Short mmCIF file of C-alpha atoms in Angstrom, two decimals:
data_model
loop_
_atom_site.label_atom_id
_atom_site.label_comp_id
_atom_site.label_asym_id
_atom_site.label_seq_id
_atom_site.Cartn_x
_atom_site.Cartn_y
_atom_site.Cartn_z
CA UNK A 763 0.00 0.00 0.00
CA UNK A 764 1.67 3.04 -1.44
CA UNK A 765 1.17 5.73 1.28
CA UNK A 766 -0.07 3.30 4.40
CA UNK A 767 0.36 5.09 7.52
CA UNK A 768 2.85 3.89 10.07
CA UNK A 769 1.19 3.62 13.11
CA UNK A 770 -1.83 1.38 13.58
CA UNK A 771 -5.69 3.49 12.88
CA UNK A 772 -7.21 4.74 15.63
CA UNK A 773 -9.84 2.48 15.96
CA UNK A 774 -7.32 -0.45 16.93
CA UNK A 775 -8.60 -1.74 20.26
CA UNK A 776 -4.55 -2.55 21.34
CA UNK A 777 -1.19 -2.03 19.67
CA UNK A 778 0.97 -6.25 19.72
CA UNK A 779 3.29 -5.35 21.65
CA UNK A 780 2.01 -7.83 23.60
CA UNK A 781 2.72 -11.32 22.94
CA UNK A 782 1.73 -13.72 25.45
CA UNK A 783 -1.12 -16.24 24.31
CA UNK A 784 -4.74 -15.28 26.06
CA UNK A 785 -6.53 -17.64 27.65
CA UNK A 786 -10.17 -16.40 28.41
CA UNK A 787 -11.41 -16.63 24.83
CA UNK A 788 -11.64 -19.63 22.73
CA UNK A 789 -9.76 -18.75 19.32
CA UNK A 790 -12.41 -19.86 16.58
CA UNK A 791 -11.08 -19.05 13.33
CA UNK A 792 -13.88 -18.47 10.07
CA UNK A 793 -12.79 -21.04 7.62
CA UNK A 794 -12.48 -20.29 3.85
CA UNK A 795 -11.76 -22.70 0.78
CA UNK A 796 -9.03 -22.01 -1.61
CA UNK A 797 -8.60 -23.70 -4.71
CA UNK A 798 -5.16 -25.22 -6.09
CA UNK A 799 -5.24 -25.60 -9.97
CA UNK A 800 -3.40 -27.22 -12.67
CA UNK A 801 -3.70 -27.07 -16.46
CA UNK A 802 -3.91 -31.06 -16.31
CA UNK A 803 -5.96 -31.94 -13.09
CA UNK A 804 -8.08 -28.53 -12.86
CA UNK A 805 -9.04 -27.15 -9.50
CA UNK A 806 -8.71 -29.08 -6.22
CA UNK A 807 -10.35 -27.45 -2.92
CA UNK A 808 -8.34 -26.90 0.18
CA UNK A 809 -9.28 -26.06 3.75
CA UNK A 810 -7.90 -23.03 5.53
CA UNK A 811 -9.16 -20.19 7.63
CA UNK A 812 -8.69 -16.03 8.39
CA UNK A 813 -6.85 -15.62 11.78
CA UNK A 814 -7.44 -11.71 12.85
CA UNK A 815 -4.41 -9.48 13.02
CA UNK A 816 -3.38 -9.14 16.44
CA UNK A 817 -3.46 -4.89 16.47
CA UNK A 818 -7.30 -5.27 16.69
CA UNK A 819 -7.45 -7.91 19.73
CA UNK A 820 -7.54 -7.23 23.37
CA UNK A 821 -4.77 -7.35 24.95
CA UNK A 822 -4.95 -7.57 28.73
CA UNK A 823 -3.08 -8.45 31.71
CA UNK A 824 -2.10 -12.02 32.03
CA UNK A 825 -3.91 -14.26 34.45
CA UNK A 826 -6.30 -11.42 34.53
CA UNK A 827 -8.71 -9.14 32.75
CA UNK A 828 -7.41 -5.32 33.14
CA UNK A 829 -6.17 -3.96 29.59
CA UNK A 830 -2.77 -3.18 29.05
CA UNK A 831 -3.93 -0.69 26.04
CA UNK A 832 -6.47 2.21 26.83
CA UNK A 833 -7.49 5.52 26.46
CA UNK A 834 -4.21 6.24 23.93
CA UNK A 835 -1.56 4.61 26.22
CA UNK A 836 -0.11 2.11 27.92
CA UNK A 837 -0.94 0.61 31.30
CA UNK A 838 2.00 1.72 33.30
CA UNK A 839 1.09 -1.08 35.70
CA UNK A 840 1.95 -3.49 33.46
CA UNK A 841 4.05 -1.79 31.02
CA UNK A 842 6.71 0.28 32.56
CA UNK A 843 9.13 -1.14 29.27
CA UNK A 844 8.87 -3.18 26.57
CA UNK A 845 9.81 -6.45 27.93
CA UNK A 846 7.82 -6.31 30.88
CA UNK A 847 4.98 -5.41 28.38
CA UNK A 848 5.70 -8.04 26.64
CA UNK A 849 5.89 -10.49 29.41
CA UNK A 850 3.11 -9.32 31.72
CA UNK A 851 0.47 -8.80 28.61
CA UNK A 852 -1.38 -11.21 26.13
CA UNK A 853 -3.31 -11.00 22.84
CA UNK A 854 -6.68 -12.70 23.54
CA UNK A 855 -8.16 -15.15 21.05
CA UNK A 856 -11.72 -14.19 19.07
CA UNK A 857 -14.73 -16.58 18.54
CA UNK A 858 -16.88 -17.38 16.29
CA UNK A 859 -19.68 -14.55 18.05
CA UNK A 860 -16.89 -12.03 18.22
CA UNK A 861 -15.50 -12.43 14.50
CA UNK A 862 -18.82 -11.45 13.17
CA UNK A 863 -20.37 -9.27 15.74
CA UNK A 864 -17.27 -7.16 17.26
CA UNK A 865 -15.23 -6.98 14.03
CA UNK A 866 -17.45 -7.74 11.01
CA UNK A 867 -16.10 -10.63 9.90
CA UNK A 868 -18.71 -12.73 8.40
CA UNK A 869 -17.50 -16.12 6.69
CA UNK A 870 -19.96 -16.85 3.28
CA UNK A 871 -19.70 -19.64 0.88
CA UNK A 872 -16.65 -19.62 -1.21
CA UNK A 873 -15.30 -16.64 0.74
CA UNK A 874 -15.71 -13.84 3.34
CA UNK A 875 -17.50 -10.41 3.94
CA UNK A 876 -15.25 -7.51 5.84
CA UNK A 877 -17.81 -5.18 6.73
CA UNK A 878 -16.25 -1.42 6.99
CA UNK A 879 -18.11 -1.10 10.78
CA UNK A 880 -19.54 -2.30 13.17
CA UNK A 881 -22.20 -1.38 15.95
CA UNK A 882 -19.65 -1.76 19.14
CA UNK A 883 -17.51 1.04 16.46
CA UNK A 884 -15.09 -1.00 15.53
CA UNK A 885 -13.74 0.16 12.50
CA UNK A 886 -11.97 -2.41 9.43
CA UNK A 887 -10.42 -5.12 9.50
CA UNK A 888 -6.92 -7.40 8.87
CA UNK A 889 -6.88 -10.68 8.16
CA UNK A 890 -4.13 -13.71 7.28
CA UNK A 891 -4.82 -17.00 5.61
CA UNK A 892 -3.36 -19.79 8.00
CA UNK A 893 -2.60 -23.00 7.12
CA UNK A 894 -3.93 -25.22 10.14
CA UNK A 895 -4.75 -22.64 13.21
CA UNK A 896 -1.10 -22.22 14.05
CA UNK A 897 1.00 -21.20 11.10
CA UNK A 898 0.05 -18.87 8.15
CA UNK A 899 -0.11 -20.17 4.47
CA UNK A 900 2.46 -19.41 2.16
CA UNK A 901 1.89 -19.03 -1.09
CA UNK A 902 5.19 -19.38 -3.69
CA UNK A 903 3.51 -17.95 -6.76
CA UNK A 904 6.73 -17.54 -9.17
CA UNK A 905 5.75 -18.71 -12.41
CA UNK A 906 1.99 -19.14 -11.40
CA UNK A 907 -0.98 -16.88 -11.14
CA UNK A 908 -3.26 -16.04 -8.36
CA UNK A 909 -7.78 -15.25 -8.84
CA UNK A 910 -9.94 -13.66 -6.64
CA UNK A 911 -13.24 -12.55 -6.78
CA UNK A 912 -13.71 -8.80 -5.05
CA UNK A 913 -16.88 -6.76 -4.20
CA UNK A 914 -16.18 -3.05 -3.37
CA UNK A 915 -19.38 -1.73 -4.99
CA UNK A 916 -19.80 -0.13 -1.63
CA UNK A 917 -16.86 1.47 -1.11
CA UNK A 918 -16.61 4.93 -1.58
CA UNK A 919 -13.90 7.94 -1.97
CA UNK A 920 -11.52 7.24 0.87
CA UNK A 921 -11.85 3.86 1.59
CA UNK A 922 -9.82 0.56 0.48
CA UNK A 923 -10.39 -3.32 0.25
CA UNK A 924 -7.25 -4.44 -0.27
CA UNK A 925 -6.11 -7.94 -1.19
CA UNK A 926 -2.27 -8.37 -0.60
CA UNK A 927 1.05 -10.35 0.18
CA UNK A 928 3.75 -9.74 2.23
CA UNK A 929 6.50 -11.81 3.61
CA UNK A 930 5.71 -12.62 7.24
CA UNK A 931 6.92 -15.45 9.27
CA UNK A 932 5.50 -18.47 8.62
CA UNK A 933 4.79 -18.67 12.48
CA UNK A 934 3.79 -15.38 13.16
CA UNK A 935 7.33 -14.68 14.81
CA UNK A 936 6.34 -16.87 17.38
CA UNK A 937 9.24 -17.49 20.06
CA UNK A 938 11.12 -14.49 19.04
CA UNK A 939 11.68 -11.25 21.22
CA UNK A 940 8.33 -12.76 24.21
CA UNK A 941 6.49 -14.03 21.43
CA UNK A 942 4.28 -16.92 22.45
CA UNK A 943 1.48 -15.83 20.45
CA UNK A 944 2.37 -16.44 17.20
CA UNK A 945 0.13 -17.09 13.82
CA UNK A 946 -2.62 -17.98 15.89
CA UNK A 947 -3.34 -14.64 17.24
CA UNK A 948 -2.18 -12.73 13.98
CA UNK A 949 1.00 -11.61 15.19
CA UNK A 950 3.95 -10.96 13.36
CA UNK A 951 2.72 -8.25 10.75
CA UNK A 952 5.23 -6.44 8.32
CA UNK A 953 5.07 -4.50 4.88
CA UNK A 954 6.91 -2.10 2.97
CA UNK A 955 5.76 0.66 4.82
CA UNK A 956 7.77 -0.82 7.61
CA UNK A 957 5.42 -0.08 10.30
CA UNK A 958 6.40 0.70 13.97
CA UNK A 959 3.10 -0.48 15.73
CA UNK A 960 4.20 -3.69 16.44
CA UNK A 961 6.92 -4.78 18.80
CA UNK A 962 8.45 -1.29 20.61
CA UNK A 963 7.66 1.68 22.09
CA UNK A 964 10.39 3.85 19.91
CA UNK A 965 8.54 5.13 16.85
CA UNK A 966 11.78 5.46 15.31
CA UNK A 967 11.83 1.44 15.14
CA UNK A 968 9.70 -0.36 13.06
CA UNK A 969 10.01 -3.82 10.87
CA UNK A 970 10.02 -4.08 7.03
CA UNK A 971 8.87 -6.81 4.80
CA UNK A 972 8.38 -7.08 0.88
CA UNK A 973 5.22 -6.49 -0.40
CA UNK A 974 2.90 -7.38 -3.64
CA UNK A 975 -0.30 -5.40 -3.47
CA UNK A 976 -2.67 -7.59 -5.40
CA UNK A 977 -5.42 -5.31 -5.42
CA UNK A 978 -6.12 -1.95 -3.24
CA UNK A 979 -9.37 -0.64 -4.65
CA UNK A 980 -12.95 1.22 -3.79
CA UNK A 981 -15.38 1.63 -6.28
CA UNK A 982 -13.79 4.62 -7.72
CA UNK A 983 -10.21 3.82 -8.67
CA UNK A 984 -8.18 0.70 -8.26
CA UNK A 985 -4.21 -0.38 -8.30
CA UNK A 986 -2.15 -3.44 -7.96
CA UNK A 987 2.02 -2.88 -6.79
CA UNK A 988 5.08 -4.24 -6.27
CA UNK A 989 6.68 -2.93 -3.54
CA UNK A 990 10.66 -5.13 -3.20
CA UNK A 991 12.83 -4.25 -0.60
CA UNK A 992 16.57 -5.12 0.39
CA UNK A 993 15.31 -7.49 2.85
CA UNK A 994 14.58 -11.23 3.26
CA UNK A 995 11.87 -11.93 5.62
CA UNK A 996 10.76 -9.85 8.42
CA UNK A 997 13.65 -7.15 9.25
CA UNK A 998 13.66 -5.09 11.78
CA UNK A 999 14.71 -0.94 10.89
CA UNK A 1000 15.97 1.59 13.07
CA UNK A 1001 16.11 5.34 11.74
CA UNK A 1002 16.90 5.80 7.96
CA UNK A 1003 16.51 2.29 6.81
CA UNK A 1004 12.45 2.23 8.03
CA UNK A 1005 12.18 5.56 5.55
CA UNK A 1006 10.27 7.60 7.79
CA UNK A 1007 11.65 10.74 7.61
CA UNK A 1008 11.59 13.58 5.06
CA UNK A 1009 14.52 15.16 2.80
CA UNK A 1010 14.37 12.22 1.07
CA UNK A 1011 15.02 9.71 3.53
CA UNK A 1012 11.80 7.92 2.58
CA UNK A 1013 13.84 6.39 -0.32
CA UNK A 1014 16.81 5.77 1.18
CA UNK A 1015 14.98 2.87 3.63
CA UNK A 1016 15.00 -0.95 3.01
CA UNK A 1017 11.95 -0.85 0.86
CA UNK A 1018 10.30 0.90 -2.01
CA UNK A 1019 7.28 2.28 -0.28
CA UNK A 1020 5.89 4.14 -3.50
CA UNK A 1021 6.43 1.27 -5.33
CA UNK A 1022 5.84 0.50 -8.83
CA UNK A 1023 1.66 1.16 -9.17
CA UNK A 1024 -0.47 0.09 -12.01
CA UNK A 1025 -3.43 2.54 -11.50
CA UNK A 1026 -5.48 2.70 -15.12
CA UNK A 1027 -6.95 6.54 -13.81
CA UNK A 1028 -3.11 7.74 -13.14
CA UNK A 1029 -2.40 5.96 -16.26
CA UNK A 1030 -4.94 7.81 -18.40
CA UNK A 1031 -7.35 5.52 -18.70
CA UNK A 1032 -10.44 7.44 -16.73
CA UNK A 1033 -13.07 5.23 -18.59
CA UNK A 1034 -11.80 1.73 -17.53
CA UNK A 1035 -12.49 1.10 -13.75
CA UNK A 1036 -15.90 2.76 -12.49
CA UNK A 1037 -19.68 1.79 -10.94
CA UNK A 1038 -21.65 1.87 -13.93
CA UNK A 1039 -22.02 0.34 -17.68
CA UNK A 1040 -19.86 2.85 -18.75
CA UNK A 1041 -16.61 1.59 -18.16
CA UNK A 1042 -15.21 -0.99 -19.33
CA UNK A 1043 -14.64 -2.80 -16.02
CA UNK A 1044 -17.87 -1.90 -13.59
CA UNK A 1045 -17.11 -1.45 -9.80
CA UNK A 1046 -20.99 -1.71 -9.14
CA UNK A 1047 -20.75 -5.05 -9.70
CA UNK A 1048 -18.62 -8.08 -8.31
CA UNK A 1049 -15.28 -9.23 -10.87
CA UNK A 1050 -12.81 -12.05 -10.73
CA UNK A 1051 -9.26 -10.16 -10.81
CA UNK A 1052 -6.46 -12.42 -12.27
CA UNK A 1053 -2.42 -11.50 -11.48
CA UNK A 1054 -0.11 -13.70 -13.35
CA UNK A 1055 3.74 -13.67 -12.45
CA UNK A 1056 5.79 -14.61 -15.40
CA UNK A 1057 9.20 -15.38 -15.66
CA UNK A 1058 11.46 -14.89 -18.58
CA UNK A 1059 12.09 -18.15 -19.44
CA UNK A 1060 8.43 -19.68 -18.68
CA UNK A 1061 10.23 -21.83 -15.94
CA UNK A 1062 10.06 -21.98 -11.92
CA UNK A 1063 13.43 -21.08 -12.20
CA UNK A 1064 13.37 -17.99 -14.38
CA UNK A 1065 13.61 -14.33 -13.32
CA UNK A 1066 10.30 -12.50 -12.94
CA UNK A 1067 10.17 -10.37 -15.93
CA UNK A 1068 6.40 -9.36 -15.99
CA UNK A 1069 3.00 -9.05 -13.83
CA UNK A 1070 -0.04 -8.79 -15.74
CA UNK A 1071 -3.74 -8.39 -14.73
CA UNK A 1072 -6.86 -10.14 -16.57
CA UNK A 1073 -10.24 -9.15 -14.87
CA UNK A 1074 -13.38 -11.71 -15.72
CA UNK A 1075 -16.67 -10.06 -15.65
CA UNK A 1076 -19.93 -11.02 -16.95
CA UNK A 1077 -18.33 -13.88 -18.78
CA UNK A 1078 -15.42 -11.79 -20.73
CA UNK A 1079 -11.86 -11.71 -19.92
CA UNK A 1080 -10.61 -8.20 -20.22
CA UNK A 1081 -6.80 -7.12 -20.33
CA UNK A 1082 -5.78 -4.53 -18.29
CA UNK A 1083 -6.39 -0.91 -19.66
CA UNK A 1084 -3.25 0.55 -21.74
CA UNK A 1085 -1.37 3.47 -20.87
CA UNK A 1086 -2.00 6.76 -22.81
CA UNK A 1087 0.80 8.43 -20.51
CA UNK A 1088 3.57 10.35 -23.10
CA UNK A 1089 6.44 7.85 -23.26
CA UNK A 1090 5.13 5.35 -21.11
CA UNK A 1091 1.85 4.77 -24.07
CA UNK A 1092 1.00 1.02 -24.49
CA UNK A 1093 2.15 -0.16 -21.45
CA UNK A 1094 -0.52 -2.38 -19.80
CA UNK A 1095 1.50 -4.90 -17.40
CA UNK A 1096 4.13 -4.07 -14.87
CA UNK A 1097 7.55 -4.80 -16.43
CA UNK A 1098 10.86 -3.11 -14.85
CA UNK A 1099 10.51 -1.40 -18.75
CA UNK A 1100 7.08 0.11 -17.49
CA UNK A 1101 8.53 1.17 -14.06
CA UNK A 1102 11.58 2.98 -15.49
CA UNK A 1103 9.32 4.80 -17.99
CA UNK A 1104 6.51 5.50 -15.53
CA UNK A 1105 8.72 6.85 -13.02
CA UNK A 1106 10.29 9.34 -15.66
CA UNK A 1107 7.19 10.61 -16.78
CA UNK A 1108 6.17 11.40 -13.33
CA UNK A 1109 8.82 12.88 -12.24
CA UNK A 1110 9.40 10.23 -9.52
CA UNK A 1111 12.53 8.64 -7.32
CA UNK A 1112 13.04 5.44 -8.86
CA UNK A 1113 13.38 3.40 -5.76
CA UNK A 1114 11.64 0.40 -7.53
CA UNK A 1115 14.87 -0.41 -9.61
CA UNK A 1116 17.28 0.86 -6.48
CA UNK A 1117 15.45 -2.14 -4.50
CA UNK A 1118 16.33 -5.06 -7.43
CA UNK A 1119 13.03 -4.32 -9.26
CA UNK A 1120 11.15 -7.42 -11.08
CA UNK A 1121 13.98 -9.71 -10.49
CA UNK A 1122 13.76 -8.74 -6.34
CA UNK A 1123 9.96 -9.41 -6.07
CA UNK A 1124 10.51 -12.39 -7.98
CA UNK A 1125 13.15 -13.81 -5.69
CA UNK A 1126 10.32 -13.25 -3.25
CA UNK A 1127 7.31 -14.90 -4.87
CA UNK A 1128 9.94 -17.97 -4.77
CA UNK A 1129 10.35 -17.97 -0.89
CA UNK A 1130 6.67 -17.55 -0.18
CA UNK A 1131 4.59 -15.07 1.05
CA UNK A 1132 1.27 -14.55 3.15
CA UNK A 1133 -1.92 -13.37 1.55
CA UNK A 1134 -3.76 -10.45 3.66
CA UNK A 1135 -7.31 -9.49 3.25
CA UNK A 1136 -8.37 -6.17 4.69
CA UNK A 1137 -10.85 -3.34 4.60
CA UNK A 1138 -9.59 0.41 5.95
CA UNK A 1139 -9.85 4.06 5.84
CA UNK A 1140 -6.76 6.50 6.11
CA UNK A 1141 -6.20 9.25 8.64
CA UNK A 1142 -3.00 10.26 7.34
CA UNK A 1143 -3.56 10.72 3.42
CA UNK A 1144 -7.21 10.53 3.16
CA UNK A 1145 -6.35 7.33 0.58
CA UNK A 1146 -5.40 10.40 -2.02
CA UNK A 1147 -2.56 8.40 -3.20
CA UNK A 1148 -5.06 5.73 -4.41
CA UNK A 1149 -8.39 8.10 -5.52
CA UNK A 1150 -7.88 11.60 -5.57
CA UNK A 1151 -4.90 14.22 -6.04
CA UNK A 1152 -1.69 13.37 -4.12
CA UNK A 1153 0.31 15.04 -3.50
CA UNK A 1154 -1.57 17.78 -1.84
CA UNK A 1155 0.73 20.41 -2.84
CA UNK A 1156 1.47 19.67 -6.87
CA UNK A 1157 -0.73 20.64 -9.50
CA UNK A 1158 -3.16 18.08 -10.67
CA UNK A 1159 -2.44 18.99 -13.67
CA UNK A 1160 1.01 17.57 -13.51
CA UNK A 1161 1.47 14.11 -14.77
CA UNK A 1162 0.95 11.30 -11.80
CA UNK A 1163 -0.65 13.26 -9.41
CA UNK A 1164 -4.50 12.64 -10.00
CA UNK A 1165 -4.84 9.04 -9.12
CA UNK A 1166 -8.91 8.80 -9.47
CA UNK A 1167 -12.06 10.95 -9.18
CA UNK A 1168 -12.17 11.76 -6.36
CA UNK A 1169 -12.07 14.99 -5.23
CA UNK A 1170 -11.27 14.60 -1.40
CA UNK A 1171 -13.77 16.52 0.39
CA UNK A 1172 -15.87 13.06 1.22
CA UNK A 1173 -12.77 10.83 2.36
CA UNK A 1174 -11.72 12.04 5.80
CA UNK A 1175 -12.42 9.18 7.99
CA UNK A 1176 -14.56 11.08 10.42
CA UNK A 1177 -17.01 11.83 6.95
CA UNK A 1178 -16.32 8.28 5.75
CA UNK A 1179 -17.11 6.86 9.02
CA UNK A 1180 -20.52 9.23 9.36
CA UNK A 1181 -21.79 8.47 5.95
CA UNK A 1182 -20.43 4.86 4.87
CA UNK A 1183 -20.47 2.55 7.85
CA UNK A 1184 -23.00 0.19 6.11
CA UNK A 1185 -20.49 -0.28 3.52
CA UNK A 1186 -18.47 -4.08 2.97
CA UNK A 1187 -15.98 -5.38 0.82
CA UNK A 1188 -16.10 -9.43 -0.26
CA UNK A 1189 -13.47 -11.67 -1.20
CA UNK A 1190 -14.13 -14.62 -2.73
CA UNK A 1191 -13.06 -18.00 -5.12
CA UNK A 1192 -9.41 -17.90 -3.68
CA UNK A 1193 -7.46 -19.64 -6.78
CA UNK A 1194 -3.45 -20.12 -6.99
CA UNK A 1195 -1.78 -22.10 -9.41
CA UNK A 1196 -0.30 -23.02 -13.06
CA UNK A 1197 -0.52 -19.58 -15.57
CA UNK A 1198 -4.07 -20.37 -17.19
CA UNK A 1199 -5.28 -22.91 -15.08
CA UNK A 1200 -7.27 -20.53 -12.76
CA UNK A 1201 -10.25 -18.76 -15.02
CA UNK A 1202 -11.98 -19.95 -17.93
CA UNK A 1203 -9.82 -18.47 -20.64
CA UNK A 1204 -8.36 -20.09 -24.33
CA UNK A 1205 -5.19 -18.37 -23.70
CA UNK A 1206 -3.07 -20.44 -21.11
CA UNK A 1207 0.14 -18.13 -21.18
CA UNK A 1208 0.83 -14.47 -22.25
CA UNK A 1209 -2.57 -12.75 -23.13
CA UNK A 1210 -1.95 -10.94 -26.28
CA UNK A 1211 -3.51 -8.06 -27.42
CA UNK A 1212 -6.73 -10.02 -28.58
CA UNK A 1213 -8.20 -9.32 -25.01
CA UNK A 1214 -6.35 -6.01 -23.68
CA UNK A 1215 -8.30 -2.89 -24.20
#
């Protein structure tokens, strides 16, 4: 996520620093069915379930029931430091009851609804696909392609469903620095933004990961990103390398926070993503979104040397929207030849190639990462980067800068929140697996220009 903020939003019941295991409530994971696919054997179902991230879970006292988190700061009772914060604190588990009712989670078939709100005022959601209830499932999609069927018809200027990987820990970091929580109670978050919510009290610290936004969207504007980093796994940061800072330092960091975004709007192509029969892809209405990650020699082995994006709706495959942009026209997959161009055109740092580009992310899809699925709103940016005009102070005249329609008077959260708490975003028909074996399509490799727009 391009511009994510760094600290968790407010309406986070706790921040994980804690990371003892709870006791008083029964962890009862919602289950969801993926689908594994091969060109020869088609599409076999497999069990899993959506663990909670651990920021939105109560955290309390150990062996008791007052919360370590309240009111904007921590319990000094309990918390004088991190490691006695860590030691005297633990992440409580969430049933079936509390999914649904206290965070909106609601489990339907084939997939899940993330409502926005709820009545108790919780406010979105983060969730990890785990592998058995202990350890999150890691999907190595080099060479492969991954489907999902998304719903943001309800989403409106300012808001986000986002579909995404990043490389956590397998386990959730479990047994490192206190950490007896682990997968099960969605600990262990990182991302390119290298957030500082997690694990310390210094806001100068926070922990990096690399990142492949699969699909950050509401029903106004949409992108999919890259995001590689110098890093292998979850790594902590301290000062410069987490990029917080400004006068530049937010590319000189481990990761490439802007990353390398394929937004059709920003890309001059205001007619492709929208609610309504008018564009060519219609947000009103639910669409299966296809990323394929090829490699240059069509082998596991190969260096990734291009993403592209297929959406299914209504029974037609349709190619990603091409680029009218001046020196960057044509362009409708992310290739490092897209980035560099892109990123000149704009005006832009070029911290996508600094960080290894293609060939980086691939080495990543290799390893494995964890899918997220997640519903938010944005205090710090108003989601501008992904809708509107950003930045504030450049021209949106000025190539790059307006990312969508919107014109950010109606994303604030406190308007978003007032207005749009009703609204939902569903994902749905998880598919991984062999380039063309995961949507009905003739094509089972590169599409060609027969179905791009």
């Amino acid at each position: 996520m391009a511009f994510r903020i760094r600290v968790a939003a407010v309406c986070l019941l706790s921040r994980a620093l804690a990371q003892q295991a709870g006791t008083v409530v029964s962890e009862q994971q919602p289950p969801i069915e993926l689908q594994h696919c091969t060109l020869a054997g088609g599409c076999q179902a497999e069990q899993a379930s959506l663990v909670l991230d651990a920021n939105w879970r109560w955290v309390h006292n150990t062996g008791g029931y007052k919360n370590c988190y309240e009111n904007g700061a921590w319990n000094a009772e309990f918390c004088p430091n991190e490691t006695a914060c860590r030691k005297n604190c633990a992440v409580e588990g969430v049933d079936s009851a509390g999914y649904i009712n206290n965070y909106g989670v609601q489990a339907e078939p084939d997939g899940v609804q993330l409502k926005f709100m709820t009545s108790g005022g919780n406010v979105g959601s983060r969730l990890y696909v785990t592998e058995g209830q202990d350890a999150y499932k890691i999907f190595k999609l080099l060479n492969r392609e991954f489907t999902i069927d998304v719903d943001t018809s309800t989403l409106e200027c300012g808001m986000n469903g986002a579909a995404y990987f990043i490389e956590m820990d397998r386990l959730g970091s479990k047994g490192r620095d206190d950490n007896e929580a682990g997968a099960k109670f969605g600990t262990g978050y990182c991302d390119a933004q290298c957030p500082n919510e997690k694990f310390v009290f210094d806001s100068n610290k926070g922990i990096c990961c690399v990142e492949m936004d699969i699909w950050e969207a509401n029903n106004r504007a949409a992108a999919w990103t890259p995001h590689p980093c110098s890093t292998v796994g979850p790594t902590k940061c301290e000062g410069i390398d987490c990029g917080y800072g400004d006068n530049g330092e937010r590319w000189k960091g481990f990761c490439d926070k802007d990353g390398c975004d394929m937004n059709s709007y920003r890309m001059g192509a205001h007619d492709f993503y929208g609610p309504g029969p008018e564009f060519t892809v219609d947000s009103s209405k639910p669409l299966t979104v296809v990323t394929q990650f090829l490699t240059h020699d069509g082998t596991d082995n190969g260096m990734l040397s291009e993403i592209i994006r297929v959406y299914v709706q209504d029974g037609k495959v349709v190619g990603h929207a091409n680029s009218s942009i001046p020196n960057v026209t044509g362009h409708s997959s992310v290739t490092d030849g897209f980035c560099d161009a892109q990123k000149a055109a704009f005006g832009d740092f070029n911290h996508h190639q600094a960080k290894g580009g293609l060939q980086s992310m691939g080495e990543t899809l290799k390893r494995g990462m964890v899918l997220s699925l997640s519903v938010w709103d944005d205090f710090s940016t108003h989601m501008k980067w992904l809708d509107s005009k950003f930045p504030d102070n450049q021209e949106k005249e000025k190539l790059g800068v307006t990312r969508g329609p919107c014109d950010g008077t109606t994303s604030h959260p406190e308007y978003v929140r007032q207005h749009h708490r009703h609204a939902y975003v569903t994902y749905k028909n998880i598919k991984y697996g062999e380039i063309g074996s995961t949507f009905s399509s003739r094509v089972h490799r590169r599409l060609e220009s027969s179905v791009h727009v």
